[in-house]
């Protein structure tokens, strides 16, 4: 798979087979991803890889916390999207619900779907990406996004699927309790990782993208655009 094929092939996987992912493979993926660029080569990313009992306890803790907030989304940071951005997120939900056969009125199925993110989509492993709080306000969060994408691309080499997800890290106190990540670190994002369940309907999704011509302006070119 060349780089173009890999970038095109990656998609969010929201249903996994139970097969464990060997630690050696996860290490190899992180070694590749850690080659990512970062502002001033600061390499602000810190990885915490969880599987087995520890991940199961985090899933359980997340579910309990989710029940306590009773379906509210307000505990999720950075989700104040409006306008076209809100619309794209609604379009995504509509497509997923269609594939999963979840109707608008079916509150039980919608709630069960919502839980899946907090359960890391039943993935056998998750990579939690943290950064030192001293880096807040710097380029660090951008750098964490770069490395997260690199993880997703590197994972393809091993037949692994991934889903970058903020739902998994929505209750950092749960993660801290089972991993010892201190308060001085912000647990920014999770990457669920495992072998894709080919029969899981939502995995069929190819999410839409705007046309490049609609999101790009060109200046100083002459003749045919490349
Ligand atoms: C920062 C970030 C947070 C995300 N959080 C979630 C999440 O909590 N739950 C989820 O199902 N998908 C999550 N996603 C996946 C996006 O929904 C997905 O990348 C987007 O819809 C594009 O689809 P694709 O990844 O299949 O190309 C997240 C992606 C990013 C980059």
PDB file of C-alpha atoms and ligand atoms in Angstrom:
ATOM      1  CA  UNK A   1       0.000   0.000   0.000  1.00  0.00           C
ATOM      2  CA  UNK A   2       1.563   3.314  -0.983  1.00  0.00           C
ATOM      3  CA  UNK A   3       0.998   6.501   1.013  1.00  0.00           C
ATOM      4  CA  UNK A   4      -1.887   7.700  -1.161  1.00  0.00           C
ATOM      5  CA  UNK A   5      -3.631   4.359  -0.843  1.00  0.00           C
ATOM      6  CA  UNK A   6      -3.066   4.310   2.913  1.00  0.00           C
ATOM      7  CA  UNK A   7      -4.444   7.796   3.487  1.00  0.00           C
ATOM      8  CA  UNK A   8      -7.472   6.936   1.348  1.00  0.00           C
ATOM      9  CA  UNK A   9      -7.957   3.530   2.986  1.00  0.00           C
ATOM     10  CA  UNK A  10      -8.000   4.784   6.572  1.00  0.00           C
ATOM     11  CA  UNK A  11     -11.443   5.251   8.009  1.00  0.00           C
ATOM     12  CA  UNK A  12     -12.870   5.165  11.496  1.00  0.00           C
ATOM     13  CA  UNK A  13     -13.580   1.618  12.658  1.00  0.00           C
ATOM     14  CA  UNK A  14     -16.357   1.355  15.228  1.00  0.00           C
ATOM     15  CA  UNK A  15     -16.646  -2.430  15.532  1.00  0.00           C
ATOM     16  CA  UNK A  16     -13.741  -4.806  16.278  1.00  0.00           C
ATOM     17  CA  UNK A  17     -12.992  -8.503  16.495  1.00  0.00           C
ATOM     18  CA  UNK A  18     -11.973  -9.671  19.959  1.00  0.00           C
ATOM     19  CA  UNK A  19      -8.494 -10.864  18.874  1.00  0.00           C
ATOM     20  CA  UNK A  20      -5.837  -9.173  21.014  1.00  0.00           C
ATOM     21  CA  UNK A  21      -3.236  -6.958  19.379  1.00  0.00           C
ATOM     22  CA  UNK A  22       0.307  -8.098  20.259  1.00  0.00           C
ATOM     23  CA  UNK A  23       2.275  -5.555  22.260  1.00  0.00           C
ATOM     24  CA  UNK A  24       5.166  -5.810  19.757  1.00  0.00           C
ATOM     25  CA  UNK A  25       2.871  -4.596  16.956  1.00  0.00           C
ATOM     26  CA  UNK A  26       1.609  -1.699  19.061  1.00  0.00           C
ATOM     27  CA  UNK A  27       5.208  -0.780  19.858  1.00  0.00           C
ATOM     28  CA  UNK A  28       6.141  -0.857  16.169  1.00  0.00           C
ATOM     29  CA  UNK A  29       3.185   1.393  15.331  1.00  0.00           C
ATOM     30  CA  UNK A  30       4.147   3.895  18.029  1.00  0.00           C
ATOM     31  CA  UNK A  31       7.764   3.855  16.890  1.00  0.00           C
ATOM     32  CA  UNK A  32       6.657   4.814  13.371  1.00  0.00           C
ATOM     33  CA  UNK A  33       4.127   7.399  14.597  1.00  0.00           C
ATOM     34  CA  UNK A  34       6.732   9.007  16.842  1.00  0.00           C
ATOM     35  CA  UNK A  35       8.588  10.015  13.638  1.00  0.00           C
ATOM     36  CA  UNK A  36       5.826  12.632  13.173  1.00  0.00           C
ATOM     37  CA  UNK A  37       6.729  16.300  13.045  1.00  0.00           C
ATOM     38  CA  UNK A  38       6.050  18.588  15.989  1.00  0.00           C
ATOM     39  CA  UNK A  39       6.527  22.275  16.640  1.00  0.00           C
ATOM     40  CA  UNK A  40      10.224  22.914  17.280  1.00  0.00           C
ATOM     41  CA  UNK A  41      10.584  19.112  17.596  1.00  0.00           C
ATOM     42  CA  UNK A  42       9.053  19.348  21.064  1.00  0.00           C
ATOM     43  CA  UNK A  43       7.426  15.877  20.716  1.00  0.00           C
ATOM     44  CA  UNK A  44       4.710  16.681  23.240  1.00  0.00           C
ATOM     45  CA  UNK A  45       2.901  13.340  22.910  1.00  0.00           C
ATOM     46  CA  UNK A  46       2.863  10.761  25.685  1.00  0.00           C
ATOM     47  CA  UNK A  47       1.282   7.373  25.022  1.00  0.00           C
ATOM     48  CA  UNK A  48      -0.504   5.115  27.464  1.00  0.00           C
ATOM     49  CA  UNK A  49      -1.501   1.810  25.908  1.00  0.00           C
ATOM     50  CA  UNK A  50      -4.298  -0.109  27.603  1.00  0.00           C
ATOM     51  CA  UNK A  51      -5.766  -3.535  27.029  1.00  0.00           C
ATOM     52  CA  UNK A  52      -7.233  -6.483  28.952  1.00  0.00           C
ATOM     53  CA  UNK A  53      -8.478  -5.925  32.505  1.00  0.00           C
ATOM     54  CA  UNK A  54      -7.291  -2.332  32.657  1.00  0.00           C
ATOM     55  CA  UNK A  55      -9.211  -1.357  29.534  1.00  0.00           C
ATOM     56  CA  UNK A  56     -12.276  -3.261  30.739  1.00  0.00           C
ATOM     57  CA  UNK A  57     -12.196  -1.370  34.052  1.00  0.00           C
ATOM     58  CA  UNK A  58     -11.933   1.936  32.185  1.00  0.00           C
ATOM     59  CA  UNK A  59     -14.899   0.926  29.992  1.00  0.00           C
ATOM     60  CA  UNK A  60     -16.941   0.084  33.099  1.00  0.00           C
ATOM     61  CA  UNK A  61     -15.929   3.313  34.835  1.00  0.00           C
ATOM     62  CA  UNK A  62     -16.820   5.333  31.736  1.00  0.00           C
ATOM     63  CA  UNK A  63     -20.266   3.715  31.587  1.00  0.00           C
ATOM     64  CA  UNK A  64     -20.937   4.549  35.216  1.00  0.00           C
ATOM     65  CA  UNK A  65     -19.882   8.167  34.712  1.00  0.00           C
ATOM     66  CA  UNK A  66     -21.942   8.402  31.541  1.00  0.00           C
ATOM     67  CA  UNK A  67     -25.021   7.175  33.383  1.00  0.00           C
ATOM     68  CA  UNK A  68     -24.402   9.827  36.038  1.00  0.00           C
ATOM     69  CA  UNK A  69     -24.442  12.664  33.493  1.00  0.00           C
ATOM     70  CA  UNK A  70     -27.701  11.328  32.022  1.00  0.00           C
ATOM     71  CA  UNK A  71     -27.104  11.738  28.301  1.00  0.00           C
ATOM     72  CA  UNK A  72     -25.769  15.296  28.488  1.00  0.00           C
ATOM     73  CA  UNK A  73     -22.895  16.134  26.112  1.00  0.00           C
ATOM     74  CA  UNK A  74     -21.759  19.185  28.052  1.00  0.00           C
ATOM     75  CA  UNK A  75     -18.959  17.256  29.770  1.00  0.00           C
ATOM     76  CA  UNK A  76     -17.211  16.744  26.407  1.00  0.00           C
ATOM     77  CA  UNK A  77     -14.739  19.584  25.824  1.00  0.00           C
ATOM     78  CA  UNK A  78     -14.202  21.310  22.466  1.00  0.00           C
ATOM     79  CA  UNK A  79     -17.557  20.336  20.948  1.00  0.00           C
ATOM     80  CA  UNK A  80     -19.172  23.762  20.557  1.00  0.00           C
ATOM     81  CA  UNK A  81     -19.730  23.390  16.807  1.00  0.00           C
ATOM     82  CA  UNK A  82     -22.258  25.598  15.016  1.00  0.00           C
ATOM     83  CA  UNK A  83     -23.402  26.244  11.450  1.00  0.00           C
ATOM     84  CA  UNK A  84     -21.898  24.127   8.675  1.00  0.00           C
ATOM     85  CA  UNK A  85     -19.669  22.325  11.165  1.00  0.00           C
ATOM     86  CA  UNK A  86     -22.665  21.286  13.248  1.00  0.00           C
ATOM     87  CA  UNK A  87     -24.447  20.250  10.052  1.00  0.00           C
ATOM     88  CA  UNK A  88     -21.570  17.989   8.982  1.00  0.00           C
ATOM     89  CA  UNK A  89     -21.650  16.293  12.374  1.00  0.00           C
ATOM     90  CA  UNK A  90     -25.407  15.749  12.024  1.00  0.00           C
ATOM     91  CA  UNK A  91     -24.890  14.336   8.513  1.00  0.00           C
ATOM     92  CA  UNK A  92     -22.339  11.909   9.945  1.00  0.00           C
ATOM     93  CA  UNK A  93     -24.742  10.747  12.659  1.00  0.00           C
ATOM     94  CA  UNK A  94     -27.527  10.275  10.088  1.00  0.00           C
ATOM     95  CA  UNK A  95     -25.263   8.063   7.966  1.00  0.00           C
ATOM     96  CA  UNK A  96     -24.106   5.982  10.918  1.00  0.00           C
ATOM     97  CA  UNK A  97     -27.648   5.555  12.252  1.00  0.00           C
ATOM     98  CA  UNK A  98     -28.831   4.472   8.808  1.00  0.00           C
ATOM     99  CA  UNK A  99     -26.142   1.796   8.600  1.00  0.00           C
ATOM    100  CA  UNK A 100     -26.859   0.678  12.164  1.00  0.00           C
ATOM    101  CA  UNK A 101     -30.630   0.705  11.567  1.00  0.00           C
ATOM    102  CA  UNK A 102     -31.224   3.164  14.399  1.00  0.00           C
ATOM    103  CA  UNK A 103     -34.320   5.285  13.918  1.00  0.00           C
ATOM    104  CA  UNK A 104     -34.602   8.871  15.172  1.00  0.00           C
ATOM    105  CA  UNK A 105     -37.253   7.898  17.704  1.00  0.00           C
ATOM    106  CA  UNK A 106     -35.448   4.852  19.067  1.00  0.00           C
ATOM    107  CA  UNK A 107     -33.986   6.362  22.218  1.00  0.00           C
ATOM    108  CA  UNK A 108     -32.750   3.018  23.561  1.00  0.00           C
ATOM    109  CA  UNK A 109     -30.739   2.189  20.445  1.00  0.00           C
ATOM    110  CA  UNK A 110     -29.388   5.737  20.248  1.00  0.00           C
ATOM    111  CA  UNK A 111     -28.253   5.556  23.865  1.00  0.00           C
ATOM    112  CA  UNK A 112     -26.636   2.163  23.242  1.00  0.00           C
ATOM    113  CA  UNK A 113     -24.800   3.621  20.248  1.00  0.00           C
ATOM    114  CA  UNK A 114     -23.653   6.589  22.325  1.00  0.00           C
ATOM    115  CA  UNK A 115     -22.214   4.177  24.890  1.00  0.00           C
ATOM    116  CA  UNK A 116     -20.065   2.445  22.268  1.00  0.00           C
ATOM    117  CA  UNK A 117     -17.608   5.338  22.067  1.00  0.00           C
ATOM    118  CA  UNK A 118     -17.162   5.301  25.841  1.00  0.00           C
ATOM    119  CA  UNK A 119     -16.557   1.549  25.576  1.00  0.00           C
ATOM    120  CA  UNK A 120     -13.835   2.166  22.960  1.00  0.00           C
ATOM    121  CA  UNK A 121     -16.101   0.410  20.452  1.00  0.00           C
ATOM    122  CA  UNK A 122     -15.160  -2.906  22.147  1.00  0.00           C
ATOM    123  CA  UNK A 123     -11.647  -2.568  20.710  1.00  0.00           C
ATOM    124  CA  UNK A 124      -9.099  -4.944  22.270  1.00  0.00           C
ATOM    125  CA  UNK A 125      -6.701  -2.049  22.910  1.00  0.00           C
ATOM    126  CA  UNK A 126      -6.584   1.717  23.077  1.00  0.00           C
ATOM    127  CA  UNK A 127      -3.774   4.239  22.854  1.00  0.00           C
ATOM    128  CA  UNK A 128      -4.365   7.239  25.098  1.00  0.00           C
ATOM    129  CA  UNK A 129      -2.463  10.347  24.064  1.00  0.00           C
ATOM    130  CA  UNK A 130      -1.590  12.875  26.734  1.00  0.00           C
ATOM    131  CA  UNK A 131       0.458  16.022  27.022  1.00  0.00           C
ATOM    132  CA  UNK A 132       1.951  17.967  29.877  1.00  0.00           C
ATOM    133  CA  UNK A 133      -0.365  20.733  31.072  1.00  0.00           C
ATOM    134  CA  UNK A 134       2.605  23.103  30.945  1.00  0.00           C
ATOM    135  CA  UNK A 135       2.144  22.938  27.129  1.00  0.00           C
ATOM    136  CA  UNK A 136      -1.412  24.307  27.098  1.00  0.00           C
ATOM    137  CA  UNK A 137      -1.650  27.230  24.678  1.00  0.00           C
ATOM    138  CA  UNK A 138       1.259  25.967  22.550  1.00  0.00           C
ATOM    139  CA  UNK A 139       1.161  23.953  19.303  1.00  0.00           C
ATOM    140  CA  UNK A 140       1.125  20.758  21.346  1.00  0.00           C
ATOM    141  CA  UNK A 141      -2.502  19.849  20.669  1.00  0.00           C
ATOM    142  CA  UNK A 142      -1.898  20.231  16.935  1.00  0.00           C
ATOM    143  CA  UNK A 143       1.118  17.936  17.268  1.00  0.00           C
ATOM    144  CA  UNK A 144      -1.018  15.360  19.068  1.00  0.00           C
ATOM    145  CA  UNK A 145      -3.402  15.371  16.112  1.00  0.00           C
ATOM    146  CA  UNK A 146      -0.520  14.794  13.722  1.00  0.00           C
ATOM    147  CA  UNK A 147       0.745  11.818  15.715  1.00  0.00           C
ATOM    148  CA  UNK A 148      -2.770  10.388  16.097  1.00  0.00           C
ATOM    149  CA  UNK A 149      -3.200  10.313  12.324  1.00  0.00           C
ATOM    150  CA  UNK A 150       0.214   8.705  11.939  1.00  0.00           C
ATOM    151  CA  UNK A 151      -0.858   5.962  14.359  1.00  0.00           C
ATOM    152  CA  UNK A 152      -3.960   5.307  12.243  1.00  0.00           C
ATOM    153  CA  UNK A 153      -1.945   5.104   9.042  1.00  0.00           C
ATOM    154  CA  UNK A 154       0.830   2.950  10.534  1.00  0.00           C
ATOM    155  CA  UNK A 155      -1.807   0.562  11.943  1.00  0.00           C
ATOM    156  CA  UNK A 156      -3.031  -0.273   8.429  1.00  0.00           C
ATOM    157  CA  UNK A 157       0.264  -2.020   7.728  1.00  0.00           C
ATOM    158  CA  UNK A 158      -0.788  -4.690  10.267  1.00  0.00           C
ATOM    159  CA  UNK A 159      -4.395  -5.000   9.104  1.00  0.00           C
ATOM    160  CA  UNK A 160      -5.503  -2.984  12.117  1.00  0.00           C
ATOM    161  CA  UNK A 161      -8.342  -0.500  12.213  1.00  0.00           C
ATOM    162  CA  UNK A 162      -8.531   2.562  14.415  1.00  0.00           C
ATOM    163  CA  UNK A 163     -10.904   5.232  15.600  1.00  0.00           C
ATOM    164  CA  UNK A 164      -9.608   8.489  17.012  1.00  0.00           C
ATOM    165  CA  UNK A 165     -12.089   9.320  19.734  1.00  0.00           C
ATOM    166  CA  UNK A 166     -12.622  11.930  22.398  1.00  0.00           C
ATOM    167  CA  UNK A 167     -15.456   9.936  23.981  1.00  0.00           C
ATOM    168  CA  UNK A 168     -12.910   7.472  25.388  1.00  0.00           C
ATOM    169  CA  UNK A 169     -11.081  10.198  27.307  1.00  0.00           C
ATOM    170  CA  UNK A 170     -14.188  12.136  28.390  1.00  0.00           C
ATOM    171  CA  UNK A 171     -13.782  10.949  31.983  1.00  0.00           C
ATOM    172  CA  UNK A 172     -10.057  11.376  32.638  1.00  0.00           C
ATOM    173  CA  UNK A 173     -10.520  10.621  36.332  1.00  0.00           C
ATOM    174  CA  UNK A 174     -11.480   7.045  35.359  1.00  0.00           C
ATOM    175  CA  UNK A 175      -8.350   6.651  33.235  1.00  0.00           C
ATOM    176  CA  UNK A 176      -6.158   8.199  35.932  1.00  0.00           C
ATOM    177  CA  UNK A 177      -7.526   5.737  38.505  1.00  0.00           C
ATOM    178  CA  UNK A 178      -6.415   2.704  36.460  1.00  0.00           C
ATOM    179  CA  UNK A 179      -3.245   3.994  34.775  1.00  0.00           C
ATOM    180  CA  UNK A 180      -1.778   6.459  37.257  1.00  0.00           C
ATOM    181  CA  UNK A 181      -1.578   9.281  34.687  1.00  0.00           C
ATOM    182  CA  UNK A 182      -1.118  12.316  36.972  1.00  0.00           C
ATOM    183  CA  UNK A 183      -3.216  15.484  37.003  1.00  0.00           C
ATOM    184  CA  UNK A 184      -0.223  17.342  35.552  1.00  0.00           C
ATOM    185  CA  UNK A 185      -0.966  15.620  32.200  1.00  0.00           C
ATOM    186  CA  UNK A 186      -3.982  16.372  30.033  1.00  0.00           C
ATOM    187  CA  UNK A 187      -5.373  13.156  28.560  1.00  0.00           C
ATOM    188  CA  UNK A 188      -6.359  14.648  25.223  1.00  0.00           C
ATOM    189  CA  UNK A 189      -7.557  11.851  22.960  1.00  0.00           C
ATOM    190  CA  UNK A 190      -7.810   8.098  22.533  1.00  0.00           C
ATOM    191  CA  UNK A 191      -7.202   5.886  19.543  1.00  0.00           C
ATOM    192  CA  UNK A 192      -9.214   2.658  19.693  1.00  0.00           C
ATOM    193  CA  UNK A 193      -7.263  -0.019  17.844  1.00  0.00           C
ATOM    194  CA  UNK A 194      -7.886  -3.608  16.784  1.00  0.00           C
ATOM    195  CA  UNK A 195      -8.772  -5.910  13.923  1.00  0.00           C
ATOM    196  CA  UNK A 196     -11.896  -4.614  12.171  1.00  0.00           C
ATOM    197  CA  UNK A 197     -15.075  -6.667  12.400  1.00  0.00           C
ATOM    198  CA  UNK A 198     -15.898  -6.931   8.705  1.00  0.00           C
ATOM    199  CA  UNK A 199     -19.552  -7.621   9.502  1.00  0.00           C
ATOM    200  CA  UNK A 200     -20.112  -4.554  11.652  1.00  0.00           C
ATOM    201  CA  UNK A 201     -22.423  -2.293   9.628  1.00  0.00           C
ATOM    202  CA  UNK A 202     -20.967   1.083  10.672  1.00  0.00           C
ATOM    203  CA  UNK A 203     -17.558  -0.010   9.396  1.00  0.00           C
ATOM    204  CA  UNK A 204     -18.933   0.260   5.866  1.00  0.00           C
ATOM    205  CA  UNK A 205     -19.143   4.022   6.222  1.00  0.00           C
ATOM    206  CA  UNK A 206     -17.129   6.154   3.864  1.00  0.00           C
ATOM    207  CA  UNK A 207     -17.674   9.592   5.345  1.00  0.00           C
ATOM    208  CA  UNK A 208     -18.132  12.461   2.913  1.00  0.00           C
ATOM    209  CA  UNK A 209     -15.610  15.169   2.155  1.00  0.00           C
ATOM    210  CA  UNK A 210     -15.964  18.588   0.626  1.00  0.00           C
ATOM    211  CA  UNK A 211     -14.506  18.970  -2.855  1.00  0.00           C
ATOM    212  CA  UNK A 212     -10.980  20.377  -2.856  1.00  0.00           C
ATOM    213  CA  UNK A 213     -12.176  23.083  -5.279  1.00  0.00           C
ATOM    214  CA  UNK A 214     -14.642  24.255  -2.587  1.00  0.00           C
ATOM    215  CA  UNK A 215     -12.065  24.513   0.184  1.00  0.00           C
ATOM    216  CA  UNK A 216      -9.028  25.822  -1.692  1.00  0.00           C
ATOM    217  CA  UNK A 217      -8.023  29.074  -3.299  1.00  0.00           C
ATOM    218  CA  UNK A 218      -5.100  29.265  -5.700  1.00  0.00           C
ATOM    219  CA  UNK A 219      -2.889  32.315  -6.178  1.00  0.00           C
ATOM    220  CA  UNK A 220      -0.030  33.088  -8.512  1.00  0.00           C
ATOM    221  CA  UNK A 221      -0.588  30.077 -10.773  1.00  0.00           C
ATOM    222  CA  UNK A 222      -0.604  30.468 -14.476  1.00  0.00           C
ATOM    223  CA  UNK A 223      -2.043  28.064 -17.028  1.00  0.00           C
ATOM    224  CA  UNK A 224      -3.639  24.823 -15.976  1.00  0.00           C
ATOM    225  CA  UNK A 225      -4.039  24.239 -12.249  1.00  0.00           C
ATOM    226  CA  UNK A 226      -2.262  21.180 -10.906  1.00  0.00           C
TER     227      UNK A 226
HETATM  228  C1  LIG B   1     -10.367  14.718  17.400  1.00  0.00           C
HETATM  229  C2  LIG B   1     -11.299  13.615  16.944  1.00  0.00           C
HETATM  230  C3  LIG B   1     -12.222  13.118  17.835  1.00  0.00           C
HETATM  231  C4  LIG B   1     -13.097  12.100  17.434  1.00  0.00           C
HETATM  232  N1  LIG B   1     -13.955  11.571  18.353  1.00  0.00           N
HETATM  233  C5  LIG B   1     -14.801  10.584  17.978  1.00  0.00           C
HETATM  234  C6  LIG B   1     -15.661   9.995  18.927  1.00  0.00           C
HETATM  235  O1  LIG B   1     -15.625  10.319  20.114  1.00  0.00           O
HETATM  236  N2  LIG B   1     -16.522   9.033  18.489  1.00  0.00           N
HETATM  237  C7  LIG B   1     -16.551   8.617  17.185  1.00  0.00           C
HETATM  238  O2  LIG B   1     -17.356   7.745  16.860  1.00  0.00           O
HETATM  239  N3  LIG B   1     -15.709   9.134  16.264  1.00  0.00           N
HETATM  240  C8  LIG B   1     -14.843  10.103  16.635  1.00  0.00           C
HETATM  241  N4  LIG B   1     -13.958  10.637  15.727  1.00  0.00           N
HETATM  242  C9  LIG B   1     -13.938  10.108  14.348  1.00  0.00           C
HETATM  243  C10 LIG B   1     -14.583  11.089  13.394  1.00  0.00           C
HETATM  244  O3  LIG B   1     -15.977  11.067  13.542  1.00  0.00           O
HETATM  245  C11 LIG B   1     -14.176  10.691  11.970  1.00  0.00           C
HETATM  246  O4  LIG B   1     -12.796  10.859  11.816  1.00  0.00           O
HETATM  247  C12 LIG B   1     -14.881  11.520  10.892  1.00  0.00           C
HETATM  248  O5  LIG B   1     -16.258  11.295  10.935  1.00  0.00           O
HETATM  249  C13 LIG B   1     -14.367  11.192   9.495  1.00  0.00           C
HETATM  250  O6  LIG B   1     -14.599   9.832   9.220  1.00  0.00           O
HETATM  251  P1  LIG B   1     -13.417   8.807   8.906  1.00  0.00           P
HETATM  252  O7  LIG B   1     -12.474   8.816  10.090  1.00  0.00           O
HETATM  253  O8  LIG B   1     -14.112   7.472   8.753  1.00  0.00           O
HETATM  254  O9  LIG B   1     -12.734   9.260   7.661  1.00  0.00           O
HETATM  255  C14 LIG B   1     -13.062  11.612  16.113  1.00  0.00           C
HETATM  256  C15 LIG B   1     -12.095  12.108  15.223  1.00  0.00           C
HETATM  257  C16 LIG B   1     -11.227  13.081  15.640  1.00  0.00           C
HETATM  258  C17 LIG B   1     -10.180  13.574  14.656  1.00  0.00           C
END
